[in-house]
Short mmCIF file of C-alpha atoms and ligand atoms in Angstrom, two decimals:
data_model
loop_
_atom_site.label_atom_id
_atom_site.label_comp_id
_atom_site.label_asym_id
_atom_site.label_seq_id
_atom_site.Cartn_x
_atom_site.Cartn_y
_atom_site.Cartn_z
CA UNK A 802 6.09 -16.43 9.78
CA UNK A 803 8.74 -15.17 12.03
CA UNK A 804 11.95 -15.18 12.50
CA UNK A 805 14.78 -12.78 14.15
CA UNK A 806 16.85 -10.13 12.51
CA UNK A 807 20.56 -10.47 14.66
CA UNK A 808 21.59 -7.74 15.82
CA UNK A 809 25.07 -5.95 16.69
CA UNK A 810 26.06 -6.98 20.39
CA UNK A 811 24.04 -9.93 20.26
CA UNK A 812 20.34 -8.79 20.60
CA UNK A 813 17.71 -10.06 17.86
CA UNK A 814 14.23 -8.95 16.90
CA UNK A 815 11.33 -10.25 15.24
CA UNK A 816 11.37 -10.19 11.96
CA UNK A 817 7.77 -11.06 9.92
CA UNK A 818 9.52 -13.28 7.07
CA UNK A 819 7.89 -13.72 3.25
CA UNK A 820 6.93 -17.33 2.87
CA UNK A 821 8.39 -19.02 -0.12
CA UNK A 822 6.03 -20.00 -3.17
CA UNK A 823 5.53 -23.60 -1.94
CA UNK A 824 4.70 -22.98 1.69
CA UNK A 825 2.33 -20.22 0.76
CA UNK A 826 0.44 -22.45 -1.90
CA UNK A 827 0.60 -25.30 0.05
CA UNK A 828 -1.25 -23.73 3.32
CA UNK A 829 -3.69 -22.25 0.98
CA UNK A 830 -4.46 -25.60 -0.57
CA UNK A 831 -4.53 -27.47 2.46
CA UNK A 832 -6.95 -25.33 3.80
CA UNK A 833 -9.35 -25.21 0.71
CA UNK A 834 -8.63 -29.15 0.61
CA UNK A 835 -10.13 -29.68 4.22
CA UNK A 836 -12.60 -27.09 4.48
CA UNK A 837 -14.37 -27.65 0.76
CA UNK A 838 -13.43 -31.40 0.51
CA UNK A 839 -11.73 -31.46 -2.74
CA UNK A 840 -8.87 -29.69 -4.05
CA UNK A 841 -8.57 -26.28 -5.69
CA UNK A 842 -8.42 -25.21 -9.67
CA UNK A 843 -4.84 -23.17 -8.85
CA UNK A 844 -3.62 -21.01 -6.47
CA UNK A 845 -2.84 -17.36 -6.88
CA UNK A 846 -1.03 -14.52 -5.14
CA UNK A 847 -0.65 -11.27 -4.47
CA UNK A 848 1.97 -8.96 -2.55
CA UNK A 849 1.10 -6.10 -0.41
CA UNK A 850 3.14 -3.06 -0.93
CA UNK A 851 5.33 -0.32 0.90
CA UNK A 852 5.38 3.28 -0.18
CA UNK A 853 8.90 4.69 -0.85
CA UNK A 854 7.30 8.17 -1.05
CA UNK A 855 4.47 9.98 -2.42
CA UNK A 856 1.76 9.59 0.71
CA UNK A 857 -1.96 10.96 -0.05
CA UNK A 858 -1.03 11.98 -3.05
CA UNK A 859 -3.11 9.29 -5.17
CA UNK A 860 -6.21 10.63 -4.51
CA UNK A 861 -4.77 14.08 -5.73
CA UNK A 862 -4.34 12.99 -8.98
CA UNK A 863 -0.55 12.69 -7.74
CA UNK A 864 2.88 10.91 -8.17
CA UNK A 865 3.40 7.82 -5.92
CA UNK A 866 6.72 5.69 -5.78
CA UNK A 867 5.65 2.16 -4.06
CA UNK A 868 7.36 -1.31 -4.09
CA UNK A 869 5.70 -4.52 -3.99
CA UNK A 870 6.46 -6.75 -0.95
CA UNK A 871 7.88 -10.45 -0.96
CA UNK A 872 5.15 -10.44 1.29
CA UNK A 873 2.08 -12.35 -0.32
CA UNK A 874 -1.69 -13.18 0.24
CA UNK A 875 -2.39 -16.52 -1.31
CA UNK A 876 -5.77 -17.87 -2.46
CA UNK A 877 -6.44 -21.26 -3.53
CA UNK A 878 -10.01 -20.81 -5.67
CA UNK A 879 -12.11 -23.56 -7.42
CA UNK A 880 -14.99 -21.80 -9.56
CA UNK A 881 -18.77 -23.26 -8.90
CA UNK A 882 -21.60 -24.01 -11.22
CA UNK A 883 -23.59 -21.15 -9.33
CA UNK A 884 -23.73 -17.98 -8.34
CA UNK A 885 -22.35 -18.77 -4.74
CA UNK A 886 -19.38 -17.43 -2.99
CA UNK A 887 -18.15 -19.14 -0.33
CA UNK A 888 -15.02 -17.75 1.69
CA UNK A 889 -12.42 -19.50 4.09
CA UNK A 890 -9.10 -18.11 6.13
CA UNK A 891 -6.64 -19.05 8.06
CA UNK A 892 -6.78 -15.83 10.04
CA UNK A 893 -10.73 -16.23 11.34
CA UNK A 894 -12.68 -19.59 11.78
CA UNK A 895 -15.51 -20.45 9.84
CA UNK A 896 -16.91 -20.42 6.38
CA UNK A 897 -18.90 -17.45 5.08
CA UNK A 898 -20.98 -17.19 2.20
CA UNK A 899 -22.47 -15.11 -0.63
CA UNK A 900 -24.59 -14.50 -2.97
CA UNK A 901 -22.91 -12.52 -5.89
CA UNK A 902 -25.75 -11.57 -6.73
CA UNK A 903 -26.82 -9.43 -3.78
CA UNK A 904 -23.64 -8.14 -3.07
CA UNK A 905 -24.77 -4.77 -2.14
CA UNK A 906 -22.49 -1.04 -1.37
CA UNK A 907 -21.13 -0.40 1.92
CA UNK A 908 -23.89 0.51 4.18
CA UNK A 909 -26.55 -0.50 2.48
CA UNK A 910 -29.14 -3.16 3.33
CA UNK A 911 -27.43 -6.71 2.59
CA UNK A 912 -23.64 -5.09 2.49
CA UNK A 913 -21.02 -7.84 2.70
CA UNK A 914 -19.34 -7.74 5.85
CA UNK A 915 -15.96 -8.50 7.17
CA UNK A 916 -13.29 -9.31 5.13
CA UNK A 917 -15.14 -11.29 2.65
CA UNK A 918 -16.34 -7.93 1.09
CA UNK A 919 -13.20 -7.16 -0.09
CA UNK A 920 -13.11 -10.62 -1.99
CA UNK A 921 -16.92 -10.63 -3.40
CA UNK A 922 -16.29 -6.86 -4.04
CA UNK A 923 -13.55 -8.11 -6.63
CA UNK A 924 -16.48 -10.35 -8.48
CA UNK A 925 -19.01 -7.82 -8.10
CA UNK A 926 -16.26 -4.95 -9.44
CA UNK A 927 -15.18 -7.28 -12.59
CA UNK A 928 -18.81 -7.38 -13.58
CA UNK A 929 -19.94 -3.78 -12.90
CA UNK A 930 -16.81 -2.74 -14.78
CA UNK A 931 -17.77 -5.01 -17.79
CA UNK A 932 -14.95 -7.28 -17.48
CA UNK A 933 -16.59 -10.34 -17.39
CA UNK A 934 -17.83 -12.06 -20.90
CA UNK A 935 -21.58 -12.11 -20.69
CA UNK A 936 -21.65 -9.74 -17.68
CA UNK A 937 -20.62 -12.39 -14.80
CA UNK A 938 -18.13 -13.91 -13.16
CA UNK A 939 -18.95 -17.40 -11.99
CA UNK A 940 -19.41 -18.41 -8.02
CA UNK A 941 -16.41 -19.45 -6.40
CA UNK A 942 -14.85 -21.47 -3.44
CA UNK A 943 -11.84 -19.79 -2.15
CA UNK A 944 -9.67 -20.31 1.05
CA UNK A 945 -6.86 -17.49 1.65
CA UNK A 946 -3.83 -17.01 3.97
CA UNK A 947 -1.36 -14.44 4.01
CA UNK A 948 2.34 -13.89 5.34
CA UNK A 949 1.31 -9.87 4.81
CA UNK A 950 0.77 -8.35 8.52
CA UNK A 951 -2.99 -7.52 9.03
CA UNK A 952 -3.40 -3.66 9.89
CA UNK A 953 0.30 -2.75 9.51
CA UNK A 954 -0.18 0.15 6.98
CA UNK A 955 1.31 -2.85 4.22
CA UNK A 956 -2.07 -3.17 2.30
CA UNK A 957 -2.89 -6.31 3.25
CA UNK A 958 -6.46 -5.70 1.99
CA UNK A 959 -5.46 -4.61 -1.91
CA UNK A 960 -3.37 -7.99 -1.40
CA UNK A 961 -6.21 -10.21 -0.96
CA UNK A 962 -8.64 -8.12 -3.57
CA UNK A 963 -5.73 -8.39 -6.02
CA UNK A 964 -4.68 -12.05 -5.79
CA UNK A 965 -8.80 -12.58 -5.95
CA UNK A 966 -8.76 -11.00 -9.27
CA UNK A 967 -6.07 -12.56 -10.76
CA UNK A 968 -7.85 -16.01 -9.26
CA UNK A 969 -10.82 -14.80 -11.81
CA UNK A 970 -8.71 -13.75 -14.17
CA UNK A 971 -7.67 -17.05 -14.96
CA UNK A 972 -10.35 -19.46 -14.00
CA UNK A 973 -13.14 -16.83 -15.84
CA UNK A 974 -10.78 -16.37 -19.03
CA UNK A 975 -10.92 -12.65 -19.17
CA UNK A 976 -7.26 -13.21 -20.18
CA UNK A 977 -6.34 -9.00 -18.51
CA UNK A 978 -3.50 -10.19 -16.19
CA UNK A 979 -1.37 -11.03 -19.22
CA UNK A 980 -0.10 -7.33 -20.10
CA UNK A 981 0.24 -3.92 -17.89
CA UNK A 982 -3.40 -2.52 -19.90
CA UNK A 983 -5.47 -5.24 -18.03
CA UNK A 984 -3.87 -5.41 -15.31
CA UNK A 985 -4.65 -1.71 -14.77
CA UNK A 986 -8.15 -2.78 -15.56
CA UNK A 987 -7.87 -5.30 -12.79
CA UNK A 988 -6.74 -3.00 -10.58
CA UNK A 989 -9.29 -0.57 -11.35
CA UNK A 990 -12.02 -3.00 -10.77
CA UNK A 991 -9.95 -3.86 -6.82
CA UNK A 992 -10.00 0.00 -6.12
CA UNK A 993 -13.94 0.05 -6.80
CA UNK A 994 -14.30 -3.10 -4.83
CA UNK A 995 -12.91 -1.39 -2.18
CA UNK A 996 -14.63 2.19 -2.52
CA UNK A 997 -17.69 0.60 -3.34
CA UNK A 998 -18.35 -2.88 -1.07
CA UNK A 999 -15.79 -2.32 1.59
CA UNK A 1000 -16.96 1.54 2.00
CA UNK A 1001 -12.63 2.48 2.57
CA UNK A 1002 -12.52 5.32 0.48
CA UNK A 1003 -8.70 4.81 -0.76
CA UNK A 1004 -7.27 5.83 -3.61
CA UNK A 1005 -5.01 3.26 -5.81
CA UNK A 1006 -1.41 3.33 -5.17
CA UNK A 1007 -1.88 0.11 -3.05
CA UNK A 1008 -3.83 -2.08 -6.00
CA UNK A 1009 -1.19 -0.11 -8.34
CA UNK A 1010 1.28 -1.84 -6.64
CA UNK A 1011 0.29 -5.02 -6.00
CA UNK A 1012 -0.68 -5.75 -9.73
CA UNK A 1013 1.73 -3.69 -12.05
CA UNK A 1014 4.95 -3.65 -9.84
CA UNK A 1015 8.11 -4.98 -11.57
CA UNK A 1016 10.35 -7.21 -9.39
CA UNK A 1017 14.13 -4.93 -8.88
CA UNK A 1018 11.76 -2.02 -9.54
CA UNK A 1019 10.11 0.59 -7.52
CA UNK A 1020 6.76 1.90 -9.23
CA UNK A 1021 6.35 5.50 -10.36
CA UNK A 1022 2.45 5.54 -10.67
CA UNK A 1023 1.44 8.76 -12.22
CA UNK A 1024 -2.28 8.56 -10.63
CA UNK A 1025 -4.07 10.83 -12.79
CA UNK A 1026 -3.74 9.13 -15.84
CA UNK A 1027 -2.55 5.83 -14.68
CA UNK A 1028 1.13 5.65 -16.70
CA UNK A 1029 3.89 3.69 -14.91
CA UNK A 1030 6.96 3.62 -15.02
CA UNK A 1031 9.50 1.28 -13.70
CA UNK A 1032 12.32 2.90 -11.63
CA UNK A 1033 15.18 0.08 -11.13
CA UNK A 1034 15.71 -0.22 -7.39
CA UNK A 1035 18.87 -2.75 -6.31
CA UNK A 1036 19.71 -1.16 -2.43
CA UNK A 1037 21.32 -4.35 -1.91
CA UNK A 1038 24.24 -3.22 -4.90
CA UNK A 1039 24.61 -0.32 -2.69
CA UNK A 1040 25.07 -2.05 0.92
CA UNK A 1041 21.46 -0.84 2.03
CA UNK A 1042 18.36 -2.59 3.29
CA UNK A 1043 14.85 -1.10 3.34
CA UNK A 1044 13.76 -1.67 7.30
CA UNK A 1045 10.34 -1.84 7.48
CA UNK A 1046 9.11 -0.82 11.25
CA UNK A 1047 5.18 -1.95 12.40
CA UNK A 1048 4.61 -0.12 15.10
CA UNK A 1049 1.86 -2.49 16.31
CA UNK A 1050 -0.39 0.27 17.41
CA UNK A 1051 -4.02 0.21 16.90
CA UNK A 1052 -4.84 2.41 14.44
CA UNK A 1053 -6.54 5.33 15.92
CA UNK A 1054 -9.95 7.07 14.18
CA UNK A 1055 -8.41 5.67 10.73
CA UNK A 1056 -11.91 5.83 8.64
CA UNK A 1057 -12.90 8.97 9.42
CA UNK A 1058 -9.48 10.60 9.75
CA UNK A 1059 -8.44 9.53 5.69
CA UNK A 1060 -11.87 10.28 4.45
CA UNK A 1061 -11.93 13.72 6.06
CA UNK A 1062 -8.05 14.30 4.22
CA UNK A 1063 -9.71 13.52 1.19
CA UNK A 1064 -12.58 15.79 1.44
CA UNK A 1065 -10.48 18.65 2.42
CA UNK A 1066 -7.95 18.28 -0.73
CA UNK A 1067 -11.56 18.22 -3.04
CA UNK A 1068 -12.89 21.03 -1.24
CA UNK A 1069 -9.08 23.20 -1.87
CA UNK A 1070 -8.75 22.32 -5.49
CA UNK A 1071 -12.34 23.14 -5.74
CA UNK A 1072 -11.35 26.71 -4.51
CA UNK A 1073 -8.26 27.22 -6.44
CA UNK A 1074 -10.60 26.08 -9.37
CA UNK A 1075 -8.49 23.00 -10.36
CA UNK A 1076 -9.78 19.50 -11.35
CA UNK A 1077 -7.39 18.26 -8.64
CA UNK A 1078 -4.20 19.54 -6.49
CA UNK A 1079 -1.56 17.90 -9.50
CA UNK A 1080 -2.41 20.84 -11.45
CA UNK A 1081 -1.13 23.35 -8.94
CA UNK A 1082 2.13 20.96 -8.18
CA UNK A 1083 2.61 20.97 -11.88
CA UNK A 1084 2.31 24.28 -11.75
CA UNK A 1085 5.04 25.04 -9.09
CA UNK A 1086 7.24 23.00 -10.39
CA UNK A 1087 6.69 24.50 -13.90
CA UNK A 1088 7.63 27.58 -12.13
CA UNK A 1089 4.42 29.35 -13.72
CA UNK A 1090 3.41 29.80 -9.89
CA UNK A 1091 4.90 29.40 -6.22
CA UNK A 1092 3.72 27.33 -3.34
CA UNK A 1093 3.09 30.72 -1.57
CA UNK A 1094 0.73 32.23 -4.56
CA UNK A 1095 -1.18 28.79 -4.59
CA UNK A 1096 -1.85 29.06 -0.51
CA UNK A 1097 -2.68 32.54 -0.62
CA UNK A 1098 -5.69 31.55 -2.56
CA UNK A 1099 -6.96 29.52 0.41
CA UNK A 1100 -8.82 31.72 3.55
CA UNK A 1101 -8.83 27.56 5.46
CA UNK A 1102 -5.69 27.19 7.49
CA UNK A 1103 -6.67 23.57 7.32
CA UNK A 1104 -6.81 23.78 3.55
CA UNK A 1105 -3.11 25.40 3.48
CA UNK A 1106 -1.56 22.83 5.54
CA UNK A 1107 -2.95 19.75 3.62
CA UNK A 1108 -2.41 21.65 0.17
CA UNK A 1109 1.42 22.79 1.29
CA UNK A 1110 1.94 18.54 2.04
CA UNK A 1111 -0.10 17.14 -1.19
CA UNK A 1112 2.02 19.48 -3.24
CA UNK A 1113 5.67 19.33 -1.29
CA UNK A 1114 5.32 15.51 -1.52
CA UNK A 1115 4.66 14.88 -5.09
CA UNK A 1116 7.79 17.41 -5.61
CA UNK A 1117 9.65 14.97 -3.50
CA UNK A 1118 8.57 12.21 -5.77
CA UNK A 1119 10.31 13.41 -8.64
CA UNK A 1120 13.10 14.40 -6.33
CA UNK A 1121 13.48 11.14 -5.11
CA UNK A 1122 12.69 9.52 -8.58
CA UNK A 1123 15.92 11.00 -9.85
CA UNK A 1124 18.20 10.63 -7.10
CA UNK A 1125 17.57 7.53 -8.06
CA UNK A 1126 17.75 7.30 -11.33
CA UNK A 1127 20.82 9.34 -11.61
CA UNK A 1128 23.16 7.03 -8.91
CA UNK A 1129 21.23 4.01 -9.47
CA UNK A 1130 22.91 0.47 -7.60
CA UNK A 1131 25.99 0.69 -6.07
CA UNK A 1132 26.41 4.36 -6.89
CA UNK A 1133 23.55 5.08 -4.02
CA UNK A 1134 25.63 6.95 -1.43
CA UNK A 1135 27.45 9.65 0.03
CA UNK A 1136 26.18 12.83 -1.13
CA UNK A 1137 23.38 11.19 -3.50
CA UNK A 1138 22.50 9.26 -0.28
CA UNK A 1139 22.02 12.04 1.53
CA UNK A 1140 19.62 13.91 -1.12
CA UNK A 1141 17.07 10.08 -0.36
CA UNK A 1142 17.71 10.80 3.54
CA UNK A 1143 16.74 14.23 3.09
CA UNK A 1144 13.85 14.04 0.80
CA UNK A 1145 12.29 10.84 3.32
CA UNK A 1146 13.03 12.70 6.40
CA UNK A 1147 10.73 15.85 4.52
CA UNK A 1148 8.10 13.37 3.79
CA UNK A 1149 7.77 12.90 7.62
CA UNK A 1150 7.95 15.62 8.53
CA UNK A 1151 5.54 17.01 5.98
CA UNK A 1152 3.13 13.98 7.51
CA UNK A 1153 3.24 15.12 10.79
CA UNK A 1154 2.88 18.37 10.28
CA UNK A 1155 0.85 19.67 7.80
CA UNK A 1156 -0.70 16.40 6.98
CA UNK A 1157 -1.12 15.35 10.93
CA UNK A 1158 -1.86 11.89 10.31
CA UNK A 1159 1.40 10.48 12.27
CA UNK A 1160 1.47 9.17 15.65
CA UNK A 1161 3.65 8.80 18.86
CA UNK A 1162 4.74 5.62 18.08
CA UNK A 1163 5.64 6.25 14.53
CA UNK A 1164 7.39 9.42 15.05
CA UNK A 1165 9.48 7.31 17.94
CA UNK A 1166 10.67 4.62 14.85
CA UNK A 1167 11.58 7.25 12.66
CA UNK A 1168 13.36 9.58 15.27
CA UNK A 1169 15.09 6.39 16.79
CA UNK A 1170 16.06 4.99 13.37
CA UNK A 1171 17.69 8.03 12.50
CA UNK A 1172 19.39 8.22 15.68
CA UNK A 1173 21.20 5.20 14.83
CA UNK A 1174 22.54 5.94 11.50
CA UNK A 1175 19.79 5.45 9.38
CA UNK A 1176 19.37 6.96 5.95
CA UNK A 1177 16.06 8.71 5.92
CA UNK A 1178 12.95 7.44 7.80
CA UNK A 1179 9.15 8.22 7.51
CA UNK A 1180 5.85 6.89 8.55
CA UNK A 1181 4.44 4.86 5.29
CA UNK A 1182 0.94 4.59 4.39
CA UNK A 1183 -2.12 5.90 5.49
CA UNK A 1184 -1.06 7.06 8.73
CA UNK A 1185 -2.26 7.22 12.09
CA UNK A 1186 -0.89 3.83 13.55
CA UNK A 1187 0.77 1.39 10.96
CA UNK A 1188 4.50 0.75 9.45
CA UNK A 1189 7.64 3.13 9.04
CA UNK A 1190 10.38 2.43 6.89
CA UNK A 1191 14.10 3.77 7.48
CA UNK A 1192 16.94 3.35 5.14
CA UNK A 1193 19.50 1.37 6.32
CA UNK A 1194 23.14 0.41 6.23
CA UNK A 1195 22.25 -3.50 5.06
CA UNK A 1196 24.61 -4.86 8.04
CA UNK A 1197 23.07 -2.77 10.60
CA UNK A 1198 19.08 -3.52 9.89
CA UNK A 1199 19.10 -5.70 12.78
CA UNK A 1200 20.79 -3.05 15.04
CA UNK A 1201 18.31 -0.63 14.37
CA UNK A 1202 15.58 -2.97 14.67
CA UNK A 1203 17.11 -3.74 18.24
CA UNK A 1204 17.28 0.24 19.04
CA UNK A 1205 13.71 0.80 18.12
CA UNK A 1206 12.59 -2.20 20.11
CA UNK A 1207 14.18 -1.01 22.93
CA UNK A 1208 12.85 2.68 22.59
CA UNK A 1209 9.19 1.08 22.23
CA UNK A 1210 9.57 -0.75 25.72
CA UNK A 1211 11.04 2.71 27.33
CA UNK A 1212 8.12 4.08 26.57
CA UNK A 1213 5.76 2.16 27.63
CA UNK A 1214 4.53 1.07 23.66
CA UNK A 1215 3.96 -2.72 22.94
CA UNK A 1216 7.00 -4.43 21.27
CA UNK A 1217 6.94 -3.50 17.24
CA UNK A 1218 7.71 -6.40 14.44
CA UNK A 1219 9.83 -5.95 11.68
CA UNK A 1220 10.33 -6.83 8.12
CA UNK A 1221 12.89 -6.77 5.17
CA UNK A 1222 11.17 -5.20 2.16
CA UNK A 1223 12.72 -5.63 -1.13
CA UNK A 1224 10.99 -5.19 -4.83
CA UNK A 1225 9.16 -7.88 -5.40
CA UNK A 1226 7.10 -9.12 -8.05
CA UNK A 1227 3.51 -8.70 -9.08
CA UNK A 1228 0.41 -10.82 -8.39
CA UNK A 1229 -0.21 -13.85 -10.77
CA UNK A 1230 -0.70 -17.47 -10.17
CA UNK A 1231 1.25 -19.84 -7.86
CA UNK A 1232 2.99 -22.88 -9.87
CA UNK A 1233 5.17 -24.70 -6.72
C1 GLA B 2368 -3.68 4.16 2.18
C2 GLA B 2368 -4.57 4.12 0.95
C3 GLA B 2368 -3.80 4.56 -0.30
C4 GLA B 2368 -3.05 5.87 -0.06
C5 GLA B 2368 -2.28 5.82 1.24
C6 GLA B 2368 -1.64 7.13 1.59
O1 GLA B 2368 -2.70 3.18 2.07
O2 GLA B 2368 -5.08 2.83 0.75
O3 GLA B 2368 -4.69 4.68 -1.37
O4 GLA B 2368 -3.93 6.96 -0.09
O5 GLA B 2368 -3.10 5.42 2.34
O6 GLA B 2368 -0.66 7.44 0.66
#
């Protein structure tokens, strides 16, 4: 899974490479094969994602602007006669399993846990969202690896929920991963999984993503009502590479931290009387109100700070989103370039600031990728811990990657990995 990104002078850093089709399918297999004794129906898979810009903003009703990852989560899955769920990775020994049929919430008495909730929570989620013909899904054998880094801010979670849907998709008939409708659906029924059986109370972008991403595209999910659209993204025509920086650091108070930003943004749209804080950024931009009118209606400094981010970054999606659009390939740089730097280096900022869910090490990535020439950087994700992703010149990725390295081991923080993130394509099944 790794390799090493070269870098100018000679130096070389990890670098957390995408497995190919084949190798992914085939270490799924092999595991189902020797845990379950026979081999699978198919193998399916699903990418995890990294957020151009547009960070807690879903949950707001917002504008995101993620990519799908090369990087997959692969699960080879034979359906059962039963009701029976029985679960096998490559990342934790053992076999668990469940019985779909008391799969129970988060917290409650016989909730699933560990990572298997996230793949029963799938089942359970298809059938409470009446997806399934005659109200179920059948039991299932399932064995799952992954090339996505665990804990890295990259989704890895929404990766395994979404490749398990599109596994019961297929093998159940429900026939939704065939146009961008079900797969919404699907990914509908992977948020509530998540909500619901995992008890992470996230808000979309990631299953968005993973299911209804376009390969050469970046995603501009419009989270209130679900639209997409498909905004083409080719950095390579333009000499650049997305670096993707994971800081390696343990994420710090992560539950309680994202939960409480989402109870503060309900509680401020609640006092400025809107269903949710898109109305007031629609607003501003509309120019029927400012940002200063909308925070003058808040008496909670706490409420100002995460309103002034929520509604600054879904400007900066539509910013971005037509940089973009108007210098798309090769035509991204100079002065168009440095509109993307700008508007990522806001998004940071706006994250550490008035959002305050950055941290030490990922303000040191984005600081020292800048330092070296990069073209924007900001913490991605939920925050606190996690990846960064700078902008780069395409032949100095590895450079940068070498600089930030070294700036981690100055200051005392464990070494961070790296990874190459282009768009990628959507979850669906594995034919190699
Ligand atoms: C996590 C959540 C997403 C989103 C981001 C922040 O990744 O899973 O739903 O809220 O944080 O943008």
């Amino acid at each position: 899974m790794s390799g090493t990104l070269p870098a100018t002078g000679g130096a070389t850093s990890d670098v957390l490479t995408a497995w190919s089709d084949a190798e992914g399918a085939a270490r799924a297999r092999d595991l189902f094969t020797a845990t379950f004794g026979a081999p699978p129906a198919g193998v399916w898979a699903a990418p995890g994602r990294v957020n151009i810009v547009g960070e807690h903003t879903d949950y707001n009703g917002g504008l995101c602007l993620p990519i799908a990852l090369p990087h997959r989560t692969f699960v080879a899955l034979r359906p059962r006669a039963d009701r029976t769920a029985r679960f096998v990775s490559a990342q934790e020994p053992g076999v668990r399993e469940v019985e779909l049929d008391a799969v129970a919430p988060a917290g409650a008495p016989g909730a699933v846990e560990g990572w298997p909730a996230y793949a029963a929570g799938v089942a359970w989620a298809l059938e409470r969202e009446g997806l399934a013909p005659a109200g179920r899904v059948p039991g299932f054998d399932l064995a799952v690896d992954s090339c996505v880094p665990y804990g890295a801010g990259l989704s890895s979670s929404a990766a395994l929920e979404c490749a398990v849907a599109v596994a019961l998709d297929d093998v159940a008939g429900l026939g939704l991963s065939a146009d961008d409708a079900g797969r919404a659906r699907l990914a509908a029924a992977c948020v509530r999984a998540e909500n619901d059986i995992a008890g992470a109370p996230t808000g979309g972008m990631d299953q968005a993503a993973s299911l209804r991403a376009r390969a050469g595209h970046a995603l501009l999910l419009d989270c209130r009502d679900g639209a997409v659209e498909h905004v083409p993204l080719d950095l390579a025509a333009a000499g650049l590479a997305l670096l993707v920086m994971d800081t390696r650091a343990p994420h710090r108070l992560v539950d309680g931290q994202y939960a409480r930003r989402r109870q503060v943004c309900e509680d401020a749209a609640a006092v400025l009387g809107v269903p949710s804080l898109r109305e007031v950024a629609d607003a501003s931009m509309a120019g029927e109100t400012t940002w200063d009118e909308v925070l003058a209606g808040l008496d909670d400094p706490e409420q100002r700070m995460r309103v002034r981010h929520v509604i600054s970054e879904i400007e900066r999606v539509r910013f971005l989103v037509a940089r973009l659009t108007h210098a798309p390939g090769a035509q991204l740089r100079g002065w168009a370039l440095d509109k993307v730097a700008w508007a990522l280096d806001a998004s940071h900022t706006s994250l550490r600031e008035d959002y305050e869910v950055s941290s030490p090490e990922l303000d040191l990535a984005a600081d020292t990728a800048r330092r070296l020439g990069a073209h924007g950087a900001r913490m991605t994700g939920g925050g606190f811990g996690g990846s960064a992703i700078a902008l780069v010149d395409a032949d100095r990725a590895g450079a940068v990657a070498a600089g930030v390295a070294d700036a981690f081991a100055v200051a005392g923080y464990g070494p961070p990995a790296f990874l190459l993130a282009s768009a990628a394509a959507p979850a669906g099944p594995v034919t190699a």
